[in-house]
Amino acid sequence: GNSVTQMEGPVTLSEEAFLTINCTYTATGYPSLFWYVQYPGEGLQLLLKATKADDKGSNKGFEATYRKETTSFHLEKGSVQVSDSAVYFCALDTGGFKTIFGAGTRLFVKA
Amino acid sequence: GAGVSQSPSNKVTEKGKDVELRCDPISGHTALYWYRQRLGQGLEFLIYFQGNSAPDKSGLPSDRFSAERTGESVSTLTIQRTQQEDSAVYLCASSRKTGPGTEAFFGQGTRLTVV
């Protein structure tokens, strides 16, 4: 079946450090891939997405590239800020309706 | 409204009582989803509504759980005879349509605590 696996947290970084949160998936067909973010006290919101292989999604300095050969969609940011502290969810959608989410990775950024 | 609205934001109930959770989707969104998020865990799919089609109930964990939605309006999730294991945040999301790359918009959730 379809599934998403992302690295366990929490991840703790100092401000301006490089961030990578790994995400791999298992899916039939050709899924769309997403990263959602949940800031403290707020609801989940879409951060970025990619709908086909080799696409790169980007937003707010975050990037993720859809790698079909490695079934991965790792989230990266070159220089994190305290305001990036949140829980990040990797997700996939095979074009049906049950968007499947990973377990979430909590990121703490220290000043 | 401007976003997905859920009520109540917090609910504490005694074991064995029934609870009803409400979700107001974004106007014009035909798809509506319910997810459950247990503490420290990912999002567990519960149920999906798409317009007037029959809902996909495959994620409901037991027959104590049910949900309704009339057309493209409000949805209610009902949990009967609540158990402590039902304690979680219940999230509602809506989207304009299904298909590749469709973004889901989430409410802030209802935190349910069963004591």
Tab-separated table of C-alpha atoms in Angstrom:
chain	number	residue	atom	x	y	z
A	1	GLY	CA	0.000	0.000	0.000
A	2	ASN	CA	0.906	3.664	-0.087
A	3	SER	CA	2.994	5.027	2.769
A	4	VAL	CA	5.297	7.844	3.795
A	5	THR	CA	8.316	7.543	6.070
A	6	GLN	CA	10.064	10.579	7.437
A	7	MET	CA	12.919	10.994	9.842
A	8	GLU	CA	12.114	10.999	13.510
A	9	GLY	CA	12.535	14.131	15.493
A	10	PRO	CA	12.991	16.272	17.223
A	11	VAL	CA	15.631	17.994	15.161
A	12	THR	CA	17.436	20.764	17.004
A	13	LEU	CA	19.540	23.268	15.070
A	14	SER	CA	21.172	26.595	15.676
A	15	GLU	CA	20.020	29.584	13.679
A	16	GLU	CA	21.563	29.761	10.172
A	17	ALA	CA	22.315	26.023	10.134
A	18	PHE	CA	21.469	23.849	7.117
A	19	LEU	CA	18.341	21.749	7.413
A	20	THR	CA	17.496	18.406	5.847
A	21	ILE	CA	14.418	16.404	6.791
A	22	ASN	CA	14.326	13.089	4.976
A	23	CYS	CA	11.156	11.697	3.449
A	24	THR	CA	10.730	8.514	1.436
A	25	TYR	CA	7.544	7.068	0.060
A	26	THR	CA	5.962	3.914	-1.270
A	27	ALA	CA	3.196	4.340	-3.794
A	28	THR	CA	1.534	2.747	-6.758
A	29	GLY	CA	1.326	4.929	-9.799
A	30	TYR	CA	2.658	8.468	-9.861
A	31	PRO	CA	1.858	10.352	-6.675
A	32	SER	CA	1.994	14.039	-5.979
A	33	LEU	CA	4.210	14.875	-3.016
A	34	PHE	CA	3.762	17.559	-0.403
A	35	TRP	CA	5.333	19.117	2.626
A	36	TYR	CA	2.934	20.601	5.156
A	37	VAL	CA	4.000	22.651	8.174
A	38	GLN	CA	2.301	23.105	11.531
A	39	TYR	CA	3.513	26.154	13.452
A	40	PRO	CA	2.873	26.262	17.208
A	41	GLY	CA	-0.780	26.905	17.910
A	42	GLU	CA	-1.750	26.875	14.252
A	43	GLY	CA	-3.304	24.424	11.824
A	44	LEU	CA	-1.443	22.515	9.132
A	45	GLN	CA	-0.707	24.476	5.996
A	46	LEU	CA	0.865	23.580	2.705
A	47	LEU	CA	4.540	24.513	2.484
A	48	LEU	CA	5.386	23.192	-0.980
A	49	LYS	CA	4.503	20.469	-3.448
A	50	ALA	CA	5.677	18.651	-6.557
A	51	THR	CA	3.423	16.766	-8.926
A	52	LYS	CA	5.839	14.846	-11.126
A	53	ALA	CA	9.310	13.371	-11.133
A	54	ASP	CA	12.229	15.823	-11.053
A	55	ASP	CA	9.954	18.725	-10.116
A	56	LYS	CA	11.276	20.982	-7.395
A	57	GLY	CA	8.853	22.564	-4.973
A	58	SER	CA	9.996	25.693	-3.158
A	59	ASN	CA	8.596	28.219	-0.721
A	60	LYS	CA	9.947	30.455	2.056
A	61	GLY	CA	13.499	29.297	1.356
A	62	PHE	CA	12.559	25.627	1.639
A	63	GLU	CA	13.043	23.245	-1.282
A	64	ALA	CA	12.282	19.624	-2.050
A	65	THR	CA	12.906	17.674	-5.249
A	66	TYR	CA	10.728	14.773	-6.364
A	67	ARG	CA	13.150	11.890	-6.907
A	68	LYS	CA	11.397	8.934	-8.450
A	69	GLU	CA	14.541	6.820	-8.678
A	70	THR	CA	15.063	6.995	-4.913
A	71	THR	CA	11.362	7.491	-4.036
A	72	SER	CA	12.328	10.498	-1.943
A	73	PHE	CA	11.218	14.075	-1.330
A	74	HIS	CA	13.683	15.445	1.199
A	75	LEU	CA	13.053	18.913	2.607
A	76	GLU	CA	16.008	21.314	2.697
A	77	LYS	CA	16.718	24.875	3.745
A	78	GLY	CA	20.094	26.536	3.577
A	79	SER	CA	19.795	28.757	6.644
A	80	VAL	CA	17.078	28.153	9.214
A	81	GLN	CA	15.582	30.812	11.464
A	82	VAL	CA	13.978	30.602	14.892
A	83	SER	CA	10.634	31.245	13.181
A	84	ASP	CA	11.011	27.962	11.264
A	85	SER	CA	10.456	26.010	14.477
A	86	ALA	CA	7.441	23.835	13.723
A	87	VAL	CA	6.338	20.302	12.892
A	88	TYR	CA	6.875	19.297	9.269
A	89	PHE	CA	4.775	16.602	7.577
A	90	CYS	CA	5.612	14.864	4.339
A	91	ALA	CA	2.572	13.622	2.421
A	92	LEU	CA	1.539	11.955	-0.815
A	93	ASP	CA	-1.568	11.867	-2.930
A	94	THR	CA	-2.020	9.332	-5.703
A	95	GLY	CA	-4.759	11.359	-7.324
A	96	GLY	CA	-7.418	9.782	-5.189
A	97	PHE	CA	-8.578	11.445	-2.082
A	98	LYS	CA	-6.790	9.949	0.877
A	99	THR	CA	-3.760	12.141	1.277
A	100	ILE	CA	-1.335	10.041	3.288
A	101	PHE	CA	0.821	11.802	5.858
A	102	GLY	CA	4.055	10.878	7.537
A	103	ALA	CA	4.453	10.954	11.299
A	104	GLY	CA	5.816	14.500	11.337
A	105	THR	CA	9.226	15.843	12.316
A	106	ARG	CA	9.481	18.493	14.992
A	107	LEU	CA	12.135	21.142	14.356
A	108	PHE	CA	13.542	23.375	17.079
A	109	VAL	CA	15.760	26.260	16.004
A	110	LYS	CA	17.830	27.943	18.741
A	111	ALA	CA	18.919	31.560	18.536
B	1	GLY	CA	-15.611	31.906	5.971
B	2	ALA	CA	-11.968	32.610	5.272
B	3	GLY	CA	-10.739	29.238	6.474
B	4	VAL	CA	-11.810	25.873	7.794
B	5	SER	CA	-13.485	26.316	11.142
B	6	GLN	CA	-13.770	23.588	13.772
B	7	SER	CA	-15.673	23.574	17.026
B	8	PRO	CA	-15.232	23.141	19.858
B	9	SER	CA	-11.508	23.799	20.001
B	10	ASN	CA	-11.231	21.724	23.169
B	11	LYS	CA	-13.524	19.079	24.606
B	12	VAL	CA	-13.154	17.133	27.806
B	13	THR	CA	-15.623	14.300	28.245
B	14	GLU	CA	-16.165	11.389	30.546
B	15	LYS	CA	-15.555	7.879	29.335
B	16	GLY	CA	-18.731	6.411	27.897
B	17	LYS	CA	-20.279	9.725	26.829
B	18	ASP	CA	-21.017	10.652	23.226
B	19	VAL	CA	-19.337	13.659	21.584
B	20	GLU	CA	-20.022	15.596	18.414
B	21	LEU	CA	-17.354	17.553	16.593
B	22	ARG	CA	-18.163	20.126	13.951
B	23	CYS	CA	-16.348	21.274	10.832
B	24	ASP	CA	-17.223	24.238	8.609
B	25	PRO	CA	-15.288	23.898	5.341
B	26	ILE	CA	-14.219	26.702	3.068
B	27	SER	CA	-17.118	27.809	0.890
B	28	GLY	CA	-17.037	26.113	-2.498
B	29	HIS	CA	-14.832	23.235	-1.392
B	30	THR	CA	-16.420	19.993	-2.480
B	31	ALA	CA	-14.040	17.668	-0.661
B	32	LEU	CA	-13.903	17.315	3.109
B	33	TYR	CA	-11.641	15.073	5.179
B	34	TRP	CA	-11.396	14.096	8.817
B	35	TYR	CA	-8.077	13.024	10.316
B	36	ARG	CA	-7.042	12.033	13.818
B	37	GLN	CA	-3.705	13.010	15.321
B	38	ARG	CA	-2.699	11.209	18.491
B	39	LEU	CA	-0.035	12.816	20.637
B	40	GLY	CA	3.343	12.587	18.937
B	41	GLN	CA	1.972	10.667	15.973
B	42	GLY	CA	1.107	11.369	12.360
B	43	LEU	CA	-2.256	12.023	10.789
B	44	GLU	CA	-4.601	9.061	10.638
B	45	PHE	CA	-7.217	9.245	7.879
B	46	LEU	CA	-10.766	8.736	9.124
B	47	ILE	CA	-13.301	9.639	6.452
B	48	TYR	CA	-13.657	11.554	3.200
B	49	PHE	CA	-16.639	13.304	1.597
B	50	GLN	CA	-16.774	14.441	-2.014
B	51	GLY	CA	-19.864	16.382	-2.999
B	52	ASN	CA	-22.944	14.180	-2.947
B	53	SER	CA	-21.040	10.938	-3.523
B	54	ALA	CA	-21.025	8.178	-0.965
B	55	PRO	CA	-18.328	8.917	1.638
B	56	ASP	CA	-15.195	6.825	1.991
B	57	LYS	CA	-15.446	5.544	5.551
B	58	SER	CA	-12.567	3.104	5.323
B	59	GLY	CA	-10.498	4.903	7.976
B	60	LEU	CA	-13.088	4.906	10.741
B	61	PRO	CA	-11.553	2.809	13.548
B	62	SER	CA	-14.780	1.313	14.890
B	63	ASP	CA	-18.550	1.496	14.593
B	64	ARG	CA	-18.552	3.999	17.466
B	65	PHE	CA	-17.350	6.571	14.932
B	66	SER	CA	-19.656	8.125	12.355
B	67	ALA	CA	-19.739	11.294	10.306
B	68	GLU	CA	-22.257	13.179	8.261
B	69	ARG	CA	-22.153	15.922	5.712
B	70	THR	CA	-25.030	17.421	3.783
B	71	GLY	CA	-23.986	18.483	0.297
B	72	GLU	CA	-20.983	20.773	0.462
B	73	SER	CA	-21.732	22.197	3.867
B	74	VAL	CA	-20.978	21.487	7.490
B	75	SER	CA	-19.777	18.082	8.631
B	76	THR	CA	-20.144	16.506	12.053
B	77	LEU	CA	-18.028	13.682	13.436
B	78	THR	CA	-19.723	11.741	16.210
B	79	ILE	CA	-17.984	9.417	18.629
B	80	GLN	CA	-20.282	7.260	20.713
B	81	ARG	CA	-19.388	5.715	24.058
B	82	THR	CA	-16.011	7.439	24.109
B	83	GLN	CA	-12.954	5.574	25.335
B	84	GLN	CA	-9.667	6.956	26.642
B	85	GLU	CA	-7.957	5.748	23.465
B	86	ASP	CA	-10.126	8.245	21.546
B	87	SER	CA	-8.195	11.131	23.116
B	88	ALA	CA	-6.522	12.977	20.247
B	89	VAL	CA	-6.743	16.063	18.089
B	90	TYR	CA	-9.360	15.668	15.387
B	91	LEU	CA	-8.515	17.623	12.269
B	92	CYS	CA	-10.810	18.596	9.442
B	93	ALA	CA	-9.595	19.654	6.008
B	94	SER	CA	-11.303	20.728	2.811
B	95	SER	CA	-10.219	21.144	-0.783
B	96	ARG	CA	-11.741	22.524	-3.933
B	97	LYS	CA	-11.340	19.322	-5.931
B	98	THR	CA	-9.500	16.076	-5.998
B	99	GLY	CA	-6.728	15.318	-8.422
B	100	PRO	CA	-2.950	15.447	-8.496
B	101	GLY	CA	-1.452	18.213	-6.434
B	102	THR	CA	-4.680	19.359	-4.825
B	103	GLU	CA	-3.973	21.335	-1.651
B	104	ALA	CA	-5.912	20.553	1.489
B	105	PHE	CA	-6.758	23.394	3.879
B	106	PHE	CA	-6.867	22.419	7.535
B	107	GLY	CA	-8.776	23.689	10.514
B	108	GLN	CA	-7.040	24.109	13.850
B	109	GLY	CA	-8.561	20.957	15.183
B	110	THR	CA	-10.592	19.836	18.161
B	111	ARG	CA	-8.566	18.499	21.064
B	112	LEU	CA	-10.594	15.697	22.638
B	113	THR	CA	-9.684	14.427	26.079
B	114	VAL	CA	-11.552	11.448	27.480
B	115	VAL	CA	-11.212	11.101	31.258
